[in-house]
Short mmCIF file of C-alpha atoms in Angstrom, two decimals:
data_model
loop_
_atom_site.label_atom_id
_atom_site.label_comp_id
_atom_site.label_asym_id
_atom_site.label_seq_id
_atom_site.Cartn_x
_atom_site.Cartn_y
_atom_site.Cartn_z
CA UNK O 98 -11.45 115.39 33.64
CA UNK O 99 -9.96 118.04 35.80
CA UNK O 100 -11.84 120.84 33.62
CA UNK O 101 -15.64 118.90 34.41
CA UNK O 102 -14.35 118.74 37.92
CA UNK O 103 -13.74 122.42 38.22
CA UNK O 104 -17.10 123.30 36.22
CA UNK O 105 -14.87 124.74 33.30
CA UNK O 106 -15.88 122.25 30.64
CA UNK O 107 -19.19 120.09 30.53
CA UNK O 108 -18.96 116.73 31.62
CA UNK O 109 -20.25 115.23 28.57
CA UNK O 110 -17.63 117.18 26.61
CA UNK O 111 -14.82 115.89 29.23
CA UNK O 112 -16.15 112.35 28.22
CA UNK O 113 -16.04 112.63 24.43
CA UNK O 114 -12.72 113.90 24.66
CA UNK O 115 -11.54 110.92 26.85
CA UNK O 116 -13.15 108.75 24.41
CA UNK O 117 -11.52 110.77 21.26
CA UNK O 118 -7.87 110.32 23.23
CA UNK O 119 -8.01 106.96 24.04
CA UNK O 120 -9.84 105.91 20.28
CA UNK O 121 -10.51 102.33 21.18
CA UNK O 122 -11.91 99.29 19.49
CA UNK O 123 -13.93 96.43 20.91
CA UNK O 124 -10.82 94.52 20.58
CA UNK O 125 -8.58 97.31 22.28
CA UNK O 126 -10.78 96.63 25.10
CA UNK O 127 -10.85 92.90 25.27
CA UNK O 128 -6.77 93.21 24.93
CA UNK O 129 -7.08 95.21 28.03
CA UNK O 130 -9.31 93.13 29.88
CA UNK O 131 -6.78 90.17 29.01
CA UNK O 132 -3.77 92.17 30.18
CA UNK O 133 -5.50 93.48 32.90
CA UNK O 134 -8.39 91.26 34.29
CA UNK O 135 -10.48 92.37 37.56
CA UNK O 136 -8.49 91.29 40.38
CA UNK O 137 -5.72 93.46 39.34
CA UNK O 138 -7.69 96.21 39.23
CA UNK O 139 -8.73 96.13 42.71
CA UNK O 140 -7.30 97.85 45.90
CA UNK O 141 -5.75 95.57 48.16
CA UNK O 142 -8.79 94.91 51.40
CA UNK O 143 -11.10 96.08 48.66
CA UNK O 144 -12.62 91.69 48.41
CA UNK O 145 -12.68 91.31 51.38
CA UNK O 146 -14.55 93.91 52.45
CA UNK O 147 -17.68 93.36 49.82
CA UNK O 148 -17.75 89.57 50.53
CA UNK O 149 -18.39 90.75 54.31
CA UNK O 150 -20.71 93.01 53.33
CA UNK O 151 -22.57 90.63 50.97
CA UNK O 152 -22.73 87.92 53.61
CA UNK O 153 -24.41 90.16 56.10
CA UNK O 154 -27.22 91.12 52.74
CA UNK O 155 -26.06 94.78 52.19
CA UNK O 156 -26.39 95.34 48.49
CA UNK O 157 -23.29 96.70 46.95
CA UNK O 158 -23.08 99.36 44.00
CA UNK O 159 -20.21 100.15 42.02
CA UNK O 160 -20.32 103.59 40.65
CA UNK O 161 -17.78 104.61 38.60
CA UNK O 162 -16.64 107.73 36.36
CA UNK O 163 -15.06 104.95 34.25
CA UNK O 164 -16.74 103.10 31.58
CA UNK O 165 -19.02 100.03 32.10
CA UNK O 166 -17.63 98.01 29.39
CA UNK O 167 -14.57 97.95 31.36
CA UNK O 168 -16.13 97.71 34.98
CA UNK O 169 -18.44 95.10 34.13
CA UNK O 170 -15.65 92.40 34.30
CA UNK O 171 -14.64 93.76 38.01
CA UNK O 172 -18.28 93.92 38.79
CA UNK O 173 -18.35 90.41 37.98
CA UNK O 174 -15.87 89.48 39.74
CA UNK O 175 -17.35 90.81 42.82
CA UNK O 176 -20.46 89.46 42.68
CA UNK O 177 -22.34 92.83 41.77
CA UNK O 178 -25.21 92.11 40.03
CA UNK O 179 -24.99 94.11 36.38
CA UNK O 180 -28.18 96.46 37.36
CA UNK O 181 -25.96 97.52 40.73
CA UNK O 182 -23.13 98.86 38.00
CA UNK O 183 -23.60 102.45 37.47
CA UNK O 184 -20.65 103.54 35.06
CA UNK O 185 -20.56 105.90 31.52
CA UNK O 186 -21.27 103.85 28.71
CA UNK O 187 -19.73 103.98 25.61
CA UNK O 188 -21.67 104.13 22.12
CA UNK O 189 -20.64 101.52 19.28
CA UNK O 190 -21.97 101.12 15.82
CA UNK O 191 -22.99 97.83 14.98
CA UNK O 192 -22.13 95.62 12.00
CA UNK O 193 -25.65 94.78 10.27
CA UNK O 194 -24.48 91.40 8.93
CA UNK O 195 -22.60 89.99 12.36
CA UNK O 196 -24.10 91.91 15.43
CA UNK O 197 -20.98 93.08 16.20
CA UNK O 198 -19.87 96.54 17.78
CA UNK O 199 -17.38 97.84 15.46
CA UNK O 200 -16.55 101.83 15.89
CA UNK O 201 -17.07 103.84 19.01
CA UNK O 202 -19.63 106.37 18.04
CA UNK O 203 -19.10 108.36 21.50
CA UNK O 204 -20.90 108.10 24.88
CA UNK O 205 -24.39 107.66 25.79
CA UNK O 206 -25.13 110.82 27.73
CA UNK O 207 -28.27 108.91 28.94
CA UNK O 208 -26.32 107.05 31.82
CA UNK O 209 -26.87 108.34 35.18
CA UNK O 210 -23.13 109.05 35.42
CA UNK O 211 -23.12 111.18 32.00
#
């Protein structure tokens, strides 16, 4: 990350590489979304502050460096519609027979945030 930050290494290279370190499944992440569900994720002031913001109609974005299938629970939380979450996405291959994601493939460099 700090290489992409300092221009060093290509973002999109910075993001494979996360994604080759951290080698998840889709049930790696739902066992991290169970150990670790939105409102622990969240700096302290952080609710109250969007629920203000939402009452008076401001539209809130969450942009994040992180990866949507992991901020789209905390988006959720918050009340952010889906379409106001701007994160990296991860890639999966999909099992023909069940629908299912089943190996991480890499990132889709087609996000915004990519």
């Amino acid at each position: 990350t700090s290489q992409a930050m300092d221009g060093t290494l290509e973002l999109k290279d910075s993001l494979e590489q996360r994604l080759d370190l951290i080698g998840c499944t889709p049930p790696d992440i739902k066992r991290f979304l169970d150990a670790h569900p939105p409102a622990s994720r969240i700096t302290p002031g952080f609710v109250p502050l969007v629920r203000a913001l939402q009452s008076r109609g401001v539209a809130i974005f969450l942009i994040s460096g992180g990866f949507r299938e992991l901020m789209l629970p905390v988006a959720e939380y918050l009340g952010i519609p889906k379409s106001n979450c701007m994160c990296n996405r991860m890639n999966w291959q999909f099992d023909d027979e069940t629908g299912e994601a089943t190996k991480l493939l890499g990132v889709d460099l087609s996000e915004l945030t990519a």
